[in-house]
mmCIF file of C-alpha atoms and ligand atoms in Angstrom:
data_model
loop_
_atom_site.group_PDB
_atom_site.id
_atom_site.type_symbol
_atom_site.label_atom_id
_atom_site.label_comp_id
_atom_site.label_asym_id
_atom_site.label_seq_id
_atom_site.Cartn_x
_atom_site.Cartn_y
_atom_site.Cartn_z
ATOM 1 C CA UNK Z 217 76.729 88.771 50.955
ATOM 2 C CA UNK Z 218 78.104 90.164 47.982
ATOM 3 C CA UNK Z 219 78.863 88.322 44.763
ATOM 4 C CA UNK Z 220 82.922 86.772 44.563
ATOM 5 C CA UNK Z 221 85.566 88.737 44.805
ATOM 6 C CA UNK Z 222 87.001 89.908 41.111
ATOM 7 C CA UNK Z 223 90.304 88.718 40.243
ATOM 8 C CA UNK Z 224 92.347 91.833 38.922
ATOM 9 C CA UNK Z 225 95.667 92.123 37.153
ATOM 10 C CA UNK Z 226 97.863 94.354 35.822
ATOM 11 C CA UNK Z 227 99.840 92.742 33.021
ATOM 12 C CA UNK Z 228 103.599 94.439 31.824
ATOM 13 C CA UNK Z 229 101.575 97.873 32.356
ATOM 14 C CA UNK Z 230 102.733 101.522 32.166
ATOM 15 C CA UNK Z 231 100.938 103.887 33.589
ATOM 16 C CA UNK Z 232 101.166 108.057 33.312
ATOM 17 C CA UNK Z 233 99.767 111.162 31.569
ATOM 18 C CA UNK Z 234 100.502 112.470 28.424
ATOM 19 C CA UNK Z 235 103.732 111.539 27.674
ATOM 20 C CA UNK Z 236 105.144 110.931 30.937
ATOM 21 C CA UNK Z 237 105.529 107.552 32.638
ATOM 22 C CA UNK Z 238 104.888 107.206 36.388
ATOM 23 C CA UNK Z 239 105.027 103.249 36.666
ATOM 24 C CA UNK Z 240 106.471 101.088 33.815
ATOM 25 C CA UNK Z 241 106.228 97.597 33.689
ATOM 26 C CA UNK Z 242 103.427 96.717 36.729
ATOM 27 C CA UNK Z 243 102.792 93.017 37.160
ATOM 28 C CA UNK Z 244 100.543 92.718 39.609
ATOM 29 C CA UNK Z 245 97.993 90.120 40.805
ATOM 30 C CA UNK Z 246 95.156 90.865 43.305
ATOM 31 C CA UNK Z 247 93.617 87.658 44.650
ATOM 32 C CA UNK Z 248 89.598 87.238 44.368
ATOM 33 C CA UNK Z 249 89.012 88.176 48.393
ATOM 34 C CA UNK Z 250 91.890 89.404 49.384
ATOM 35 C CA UNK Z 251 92.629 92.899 51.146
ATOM 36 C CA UNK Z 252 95.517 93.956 49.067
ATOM 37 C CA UNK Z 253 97.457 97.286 50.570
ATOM 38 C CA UNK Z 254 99.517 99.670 48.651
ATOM 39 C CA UNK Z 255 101.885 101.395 50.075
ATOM 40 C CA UNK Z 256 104.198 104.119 49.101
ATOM 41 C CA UNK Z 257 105.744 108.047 49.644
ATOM 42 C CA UNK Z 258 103.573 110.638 48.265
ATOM 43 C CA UNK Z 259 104.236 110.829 44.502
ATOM 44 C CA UNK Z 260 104.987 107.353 43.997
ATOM 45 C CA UNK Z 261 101.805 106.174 41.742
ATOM 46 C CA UNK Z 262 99.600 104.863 44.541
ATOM 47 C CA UNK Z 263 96.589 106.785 42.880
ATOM 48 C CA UNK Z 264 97.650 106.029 39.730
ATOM 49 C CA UNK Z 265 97.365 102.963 39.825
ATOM 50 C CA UNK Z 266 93.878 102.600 41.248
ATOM 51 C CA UNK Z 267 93.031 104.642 39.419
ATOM 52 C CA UNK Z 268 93.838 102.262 36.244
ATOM 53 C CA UNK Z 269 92.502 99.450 38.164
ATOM 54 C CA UNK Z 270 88.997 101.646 38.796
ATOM 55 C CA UNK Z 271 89.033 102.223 34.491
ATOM 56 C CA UNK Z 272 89.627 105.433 35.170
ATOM 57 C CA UNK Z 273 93.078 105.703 33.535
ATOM 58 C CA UNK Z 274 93.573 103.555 30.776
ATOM 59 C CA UNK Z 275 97.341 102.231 30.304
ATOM 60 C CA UNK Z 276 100.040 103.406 27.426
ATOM 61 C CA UNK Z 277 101.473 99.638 27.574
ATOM 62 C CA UNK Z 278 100.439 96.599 28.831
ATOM 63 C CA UNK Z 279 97.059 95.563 30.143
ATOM 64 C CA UNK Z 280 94.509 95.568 33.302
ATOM 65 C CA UNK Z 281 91.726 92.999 33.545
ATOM 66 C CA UNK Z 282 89.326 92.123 36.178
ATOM 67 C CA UNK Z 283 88.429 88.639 36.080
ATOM 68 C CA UNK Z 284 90.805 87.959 32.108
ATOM 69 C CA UNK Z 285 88.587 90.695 30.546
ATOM 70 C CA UNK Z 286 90.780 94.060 29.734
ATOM 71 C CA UNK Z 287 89.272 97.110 32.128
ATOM 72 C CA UNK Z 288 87.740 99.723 29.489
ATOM 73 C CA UNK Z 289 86.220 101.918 31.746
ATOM 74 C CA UNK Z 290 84.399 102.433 35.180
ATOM 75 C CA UNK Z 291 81.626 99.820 35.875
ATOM 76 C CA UNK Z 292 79.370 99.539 39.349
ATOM 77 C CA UNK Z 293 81.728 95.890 39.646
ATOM 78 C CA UNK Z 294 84.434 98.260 41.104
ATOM 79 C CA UNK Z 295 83.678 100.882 43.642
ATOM 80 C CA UNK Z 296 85.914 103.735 44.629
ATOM 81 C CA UNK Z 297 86.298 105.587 48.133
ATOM 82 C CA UNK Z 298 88.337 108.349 47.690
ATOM 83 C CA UNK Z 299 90.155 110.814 50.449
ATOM 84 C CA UNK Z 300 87.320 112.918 50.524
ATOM 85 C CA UNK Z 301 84.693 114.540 48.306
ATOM 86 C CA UNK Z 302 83.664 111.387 47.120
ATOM 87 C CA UNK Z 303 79.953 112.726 47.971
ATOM 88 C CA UNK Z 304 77.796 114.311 46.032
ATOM 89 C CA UNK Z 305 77.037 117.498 48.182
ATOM 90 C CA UNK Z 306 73.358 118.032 47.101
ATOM 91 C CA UNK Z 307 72.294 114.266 48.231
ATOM 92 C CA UNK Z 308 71.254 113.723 51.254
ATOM 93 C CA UNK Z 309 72.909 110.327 53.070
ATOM 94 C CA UNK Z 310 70.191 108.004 52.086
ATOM 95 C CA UNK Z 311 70.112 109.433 48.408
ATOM 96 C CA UNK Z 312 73.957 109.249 48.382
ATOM 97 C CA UNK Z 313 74.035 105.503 49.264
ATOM 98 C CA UNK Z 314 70.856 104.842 47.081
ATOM 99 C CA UNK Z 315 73.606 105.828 44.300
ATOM 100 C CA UNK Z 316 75.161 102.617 43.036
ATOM 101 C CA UNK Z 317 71.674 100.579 43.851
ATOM 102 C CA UNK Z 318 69.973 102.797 40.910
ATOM 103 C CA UNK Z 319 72.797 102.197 39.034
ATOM 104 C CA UNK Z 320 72.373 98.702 38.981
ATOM 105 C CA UNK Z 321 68.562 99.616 38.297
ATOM 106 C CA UNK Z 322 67.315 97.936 42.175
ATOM 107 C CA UNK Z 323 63.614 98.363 42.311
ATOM 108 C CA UNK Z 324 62.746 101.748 44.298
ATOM 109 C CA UNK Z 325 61.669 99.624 47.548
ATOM 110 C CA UNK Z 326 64.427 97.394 47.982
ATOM 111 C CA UNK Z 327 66.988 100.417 47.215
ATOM 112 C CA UNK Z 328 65.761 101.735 50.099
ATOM 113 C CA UNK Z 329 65.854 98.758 51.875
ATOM 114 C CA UNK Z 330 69.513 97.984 51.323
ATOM 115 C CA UNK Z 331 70.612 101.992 51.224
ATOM 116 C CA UNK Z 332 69.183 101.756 55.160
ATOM 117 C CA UNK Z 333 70.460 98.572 56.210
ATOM 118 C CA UNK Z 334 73.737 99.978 55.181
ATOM 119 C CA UNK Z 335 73.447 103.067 56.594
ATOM 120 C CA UNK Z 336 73.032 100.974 59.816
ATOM 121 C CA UNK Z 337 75.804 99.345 59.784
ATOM 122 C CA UNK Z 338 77.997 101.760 59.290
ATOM 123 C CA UNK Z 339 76.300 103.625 62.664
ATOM 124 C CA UNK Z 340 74.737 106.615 60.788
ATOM 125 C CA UNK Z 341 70.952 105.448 61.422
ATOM 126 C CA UNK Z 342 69.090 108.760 62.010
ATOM 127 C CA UNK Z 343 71.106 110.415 60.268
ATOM 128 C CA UNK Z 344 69.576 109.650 56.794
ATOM 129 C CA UNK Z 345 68.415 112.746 55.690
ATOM 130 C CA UNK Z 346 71.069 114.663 56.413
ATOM 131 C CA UNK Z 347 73.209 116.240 53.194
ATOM 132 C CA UNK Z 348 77.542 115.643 53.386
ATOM 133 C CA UNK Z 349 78.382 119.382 54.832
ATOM 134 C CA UNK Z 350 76.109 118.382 57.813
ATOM 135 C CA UNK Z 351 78.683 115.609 59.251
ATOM 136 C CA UNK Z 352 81.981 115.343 60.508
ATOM 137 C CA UNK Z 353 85.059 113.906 58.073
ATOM 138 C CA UNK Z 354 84.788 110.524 59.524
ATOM 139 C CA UNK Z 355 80.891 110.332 59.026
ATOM 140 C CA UNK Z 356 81.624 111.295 55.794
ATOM 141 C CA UNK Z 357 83.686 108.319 55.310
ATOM 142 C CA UNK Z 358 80.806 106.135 56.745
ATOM 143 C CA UNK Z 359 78.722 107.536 53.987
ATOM 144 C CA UNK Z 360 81.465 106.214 50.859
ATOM 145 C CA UNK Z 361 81.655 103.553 53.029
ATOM 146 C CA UNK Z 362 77.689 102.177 52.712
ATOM 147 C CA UNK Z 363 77.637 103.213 49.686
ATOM 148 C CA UNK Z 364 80.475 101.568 47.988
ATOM 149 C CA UNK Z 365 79.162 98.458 49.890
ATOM 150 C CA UNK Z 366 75.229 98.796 49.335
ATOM 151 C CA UNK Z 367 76.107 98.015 45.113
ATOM 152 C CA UNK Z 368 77.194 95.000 46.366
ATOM 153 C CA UNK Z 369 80.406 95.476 44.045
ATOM 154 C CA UNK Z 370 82.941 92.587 43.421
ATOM 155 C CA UNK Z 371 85.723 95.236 44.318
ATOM 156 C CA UNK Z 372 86.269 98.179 46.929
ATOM 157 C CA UNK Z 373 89.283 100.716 45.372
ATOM 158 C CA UNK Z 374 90.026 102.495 48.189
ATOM 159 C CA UNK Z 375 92.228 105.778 47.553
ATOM 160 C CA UNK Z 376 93.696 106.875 51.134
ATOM 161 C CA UNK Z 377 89.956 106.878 52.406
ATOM 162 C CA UNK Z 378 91.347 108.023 56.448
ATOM 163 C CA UNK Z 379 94.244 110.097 55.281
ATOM 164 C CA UNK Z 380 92.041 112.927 56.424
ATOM 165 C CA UNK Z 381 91.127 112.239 59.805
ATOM 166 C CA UNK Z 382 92.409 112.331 63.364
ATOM 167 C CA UNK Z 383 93.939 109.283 64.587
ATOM 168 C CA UNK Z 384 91.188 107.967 66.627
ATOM 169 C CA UNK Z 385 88.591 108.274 63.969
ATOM 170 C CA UNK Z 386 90.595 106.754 61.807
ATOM 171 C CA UNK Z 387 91.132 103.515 64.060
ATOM 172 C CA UNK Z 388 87.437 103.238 64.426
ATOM 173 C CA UNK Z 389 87.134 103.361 60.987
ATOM 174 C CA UNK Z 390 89.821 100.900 60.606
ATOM 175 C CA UNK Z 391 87.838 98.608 62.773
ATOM 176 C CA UNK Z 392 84.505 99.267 60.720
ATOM 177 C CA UNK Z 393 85.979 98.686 57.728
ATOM 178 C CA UNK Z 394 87.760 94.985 58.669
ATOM 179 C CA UNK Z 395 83.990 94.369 60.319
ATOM 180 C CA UNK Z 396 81.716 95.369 57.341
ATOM 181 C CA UNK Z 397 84.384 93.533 55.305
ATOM 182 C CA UNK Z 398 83.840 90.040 56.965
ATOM 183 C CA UNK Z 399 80.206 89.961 55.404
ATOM 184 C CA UNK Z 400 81.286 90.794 51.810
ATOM 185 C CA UNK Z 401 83.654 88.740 49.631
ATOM 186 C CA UNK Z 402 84.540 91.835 47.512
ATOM 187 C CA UNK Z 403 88.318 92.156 46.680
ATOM 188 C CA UNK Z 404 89.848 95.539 48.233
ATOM 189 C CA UNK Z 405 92.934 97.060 47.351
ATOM 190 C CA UNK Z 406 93.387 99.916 49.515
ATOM 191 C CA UNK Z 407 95.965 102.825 49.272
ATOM 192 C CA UNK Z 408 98.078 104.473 52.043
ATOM 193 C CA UNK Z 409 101.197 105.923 52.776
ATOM 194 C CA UNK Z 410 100.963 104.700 57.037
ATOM 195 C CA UNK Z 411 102.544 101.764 57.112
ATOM 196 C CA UNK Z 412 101.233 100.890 60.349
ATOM 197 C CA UNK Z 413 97.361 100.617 58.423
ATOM 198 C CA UNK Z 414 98.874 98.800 55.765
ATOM 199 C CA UNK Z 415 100.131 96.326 58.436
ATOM 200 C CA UNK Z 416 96.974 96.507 60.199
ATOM 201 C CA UNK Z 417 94.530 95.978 57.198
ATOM 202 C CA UNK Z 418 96.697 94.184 54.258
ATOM 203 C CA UNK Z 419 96.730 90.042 53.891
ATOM 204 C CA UNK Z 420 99.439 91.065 51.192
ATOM 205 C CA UNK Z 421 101.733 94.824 51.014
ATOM 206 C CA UNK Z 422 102.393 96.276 47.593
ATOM 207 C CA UNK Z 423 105.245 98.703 48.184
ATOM 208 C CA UNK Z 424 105.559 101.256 45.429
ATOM 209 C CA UNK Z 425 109.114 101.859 46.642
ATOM 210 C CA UNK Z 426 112.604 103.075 45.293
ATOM 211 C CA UNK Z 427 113.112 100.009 43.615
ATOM 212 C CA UNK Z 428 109.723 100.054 41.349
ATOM 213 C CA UNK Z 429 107.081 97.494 42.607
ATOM 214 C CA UNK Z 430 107.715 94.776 45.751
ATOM 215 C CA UNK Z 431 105.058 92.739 47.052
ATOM 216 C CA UNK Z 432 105.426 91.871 50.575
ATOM 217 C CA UNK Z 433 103.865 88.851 52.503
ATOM 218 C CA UNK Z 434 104.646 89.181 55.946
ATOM 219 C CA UNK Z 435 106.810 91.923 56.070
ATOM 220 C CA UNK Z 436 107.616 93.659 59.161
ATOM 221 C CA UNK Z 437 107.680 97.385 59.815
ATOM 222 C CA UNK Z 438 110.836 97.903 59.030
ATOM 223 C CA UNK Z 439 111.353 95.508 55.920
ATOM 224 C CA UNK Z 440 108.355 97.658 54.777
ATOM 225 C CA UNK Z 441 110.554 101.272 55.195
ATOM 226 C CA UNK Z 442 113.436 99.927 53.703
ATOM 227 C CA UNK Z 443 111.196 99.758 50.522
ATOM 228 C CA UNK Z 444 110.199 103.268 50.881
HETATM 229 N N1 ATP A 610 96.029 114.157 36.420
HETATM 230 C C1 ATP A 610 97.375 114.164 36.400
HETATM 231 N N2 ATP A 610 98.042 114.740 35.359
HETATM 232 C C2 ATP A 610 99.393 114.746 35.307
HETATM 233 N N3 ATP A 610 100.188 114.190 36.235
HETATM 234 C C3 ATP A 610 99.588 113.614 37.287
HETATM 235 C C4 ATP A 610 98.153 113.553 37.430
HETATM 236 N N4 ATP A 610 97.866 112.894 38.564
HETATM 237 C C5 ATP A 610 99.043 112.551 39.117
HETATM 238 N N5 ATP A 610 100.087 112.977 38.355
HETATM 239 C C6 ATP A 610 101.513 112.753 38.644
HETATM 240 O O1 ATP A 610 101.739 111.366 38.734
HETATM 241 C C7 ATP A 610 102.665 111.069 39.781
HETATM 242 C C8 ATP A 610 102.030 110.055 40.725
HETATM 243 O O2 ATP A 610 100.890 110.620 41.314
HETATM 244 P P1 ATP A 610 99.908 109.787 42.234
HETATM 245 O O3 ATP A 610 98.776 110.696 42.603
HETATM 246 O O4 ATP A 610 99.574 108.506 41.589
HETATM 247 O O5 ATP A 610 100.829 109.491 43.513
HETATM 248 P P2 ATP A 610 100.447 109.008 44.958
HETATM 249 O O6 ATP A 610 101.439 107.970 45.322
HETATM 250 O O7 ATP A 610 99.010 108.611 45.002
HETATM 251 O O8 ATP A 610 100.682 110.318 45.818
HETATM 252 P P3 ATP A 610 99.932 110.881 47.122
HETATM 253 O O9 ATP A 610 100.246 109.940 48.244
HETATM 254 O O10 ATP A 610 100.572 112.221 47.323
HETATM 255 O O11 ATP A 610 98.462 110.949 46.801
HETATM 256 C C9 ATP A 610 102.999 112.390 40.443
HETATM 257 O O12 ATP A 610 104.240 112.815 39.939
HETATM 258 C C10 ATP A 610 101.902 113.312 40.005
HETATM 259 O O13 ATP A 610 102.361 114.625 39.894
#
C-alpha cells in the first residue's frame, strides 16, 4: 500500500513555451485518490499540462502545488508513464523497475524484492532479464507500469500510456491498470483523447475542449463530444 494520495492543484495557471500560451487561466483540483481523466483533441494541452503537474514545465502565471507546496521540479512523489519510450533501452526489466526504488535509496535486497513483486503483478515474471526492444508495446507498458508503482509514489501522471497499442491490449491493460490501482492510494490523472477510456477509467473528466477547461462528473458520451 502506497502512502496517501497527493492533493494537486493548479491555481489561475498559464501554461506554454516561450512566449506562446497554450492554456491560460487553469483552475483545477485533483482529489487525494481519485482517478482524474483528461480528455481532449490532439493539440489541446493534454501533455502540457501533465507535464506542469509532473514539474516538468514550470508555469508563466499562476501556480501548481501538490499537497499547498508550489511544484519546482520532478520528485519520485509523482511518477510519469508516457506513450512510449519511457524505458531506458540499456536496462533490463528488473533494472528498469529497480529505477525509482534506488531513487528513493531502498536497500539493494528489498529493491529487488519490491522490483519482482511488481514485476509479478503486472504478469511479466520470467521475463526479468529481458532489455525493452525484447517485448511487445503492451509489455512495454507493463514495464512503466511496475515501475511507476514499485516507488510507491503519491501520484501516477499518465501521458496517453495505450495510445500505442491495438485495441485488445489496450483493454487488458485497462483492466490491469484499474486492478493494480485498487492496492495503491496514489492519485492518477491520466491523459487521452478516447473518450470511451476516459469513461471507462475516470471518477471525474477534465475536458480540454473548445470552450477552455470543463470538468465533468457523470457525463455521458455525448455531453463529453460536445466539449470537444
Ligand atoms: N516543447 C514544445 N515546444 C513548443 N511548443 C510545444 C511543445 N510541446 C507542445 N507544444 C505545443 O503546445 C500545444 C499543446 O501541445 P500538447 O502536447 O500539450 O497537446 P496534446 O493535447 O497533448 O496533444 P496530443 O494529443 O497530440 O499529444 C501544441 O500546439 C503544441 O504544438
Amino acid at each position: 500500500m502506497s502512502a496517501a494520495g497527493l492533493a494537486l492543484r493548479l491555481d489561475g495557471a498559464g501554461l506554454g513555451y516561450g512566449g506562446g500560451a497554450v492554456l491560460s487561466g487553469v483552475d483545477l483540483e485533483v482529489t487525494p485518490g481519485e482517478i482524474l481523466v483528461v480528455v481532449g483533441a490532439s493539440g489541446s494541452g493534454k501533455s502540457t499540462l501533465l507535464r506542469a503537474l509532473a514539474g516538468l514545465l514550470r508555469p508563466h502565471a499562476g501556480r501548481v502545488l501538490a499537497d499547498g507546496a508550489e511544484v519546482t521540479g520532478p520528485s519520485p512523489d509523482r511518477a510519469m508513464i508516457f506513450q512510449e519510450d519511457g524505458l531506458l533501452p540499456w536496462r533490463s526489466v528488473r533494472r528498469n523497475v529497480e529505477l525509482p526504488l534506488g531513487i528513493r535509496k531502498v536497500a539493494r535486497a528489498e529493491r529487488r524484492r519490491a522490483a519482482e513483486e511488481w514485476i509479478g503483478r503486472v504478469g511479466l515474471a520470467g521475463y526479468e532479464d529481458r532489455l525493452p526492444r525484447e517485448l511487445s508495446g503492451g509489455m512495454r507498458q507493463r514495464v512503466q507500469l511496475a515501475r511507476a508503482l514499485a516507488g510507491a509514489p503519491r501520484a501516477v501522471l499518465m501521458d496517453e500510456p495505450f495510445g500505442a497499442l491495438d485495441a485488445q491490449t489496450r483493454a487488458e491493460m485497462q483492466r490491469l491498470l484499474l486492478d493494480v490501482l485498487r492496492d495503491t492510494a496514489a492519485t492518477v490523472v491520466f491523459v487521452t483523447h478516447d473518450v470511451d477510456e476516459a469513461l471507462l477509467l475516470g471518477h471525474r473528466i477534465v475536458v480540454l475542449g473548445r470552450d477552455g477547461v470543463r470538468t465533468l462528473a457523470g457525463a455521458t458520451r455525448e455531453q463529453i463530444v460536445k466539449e470537444l
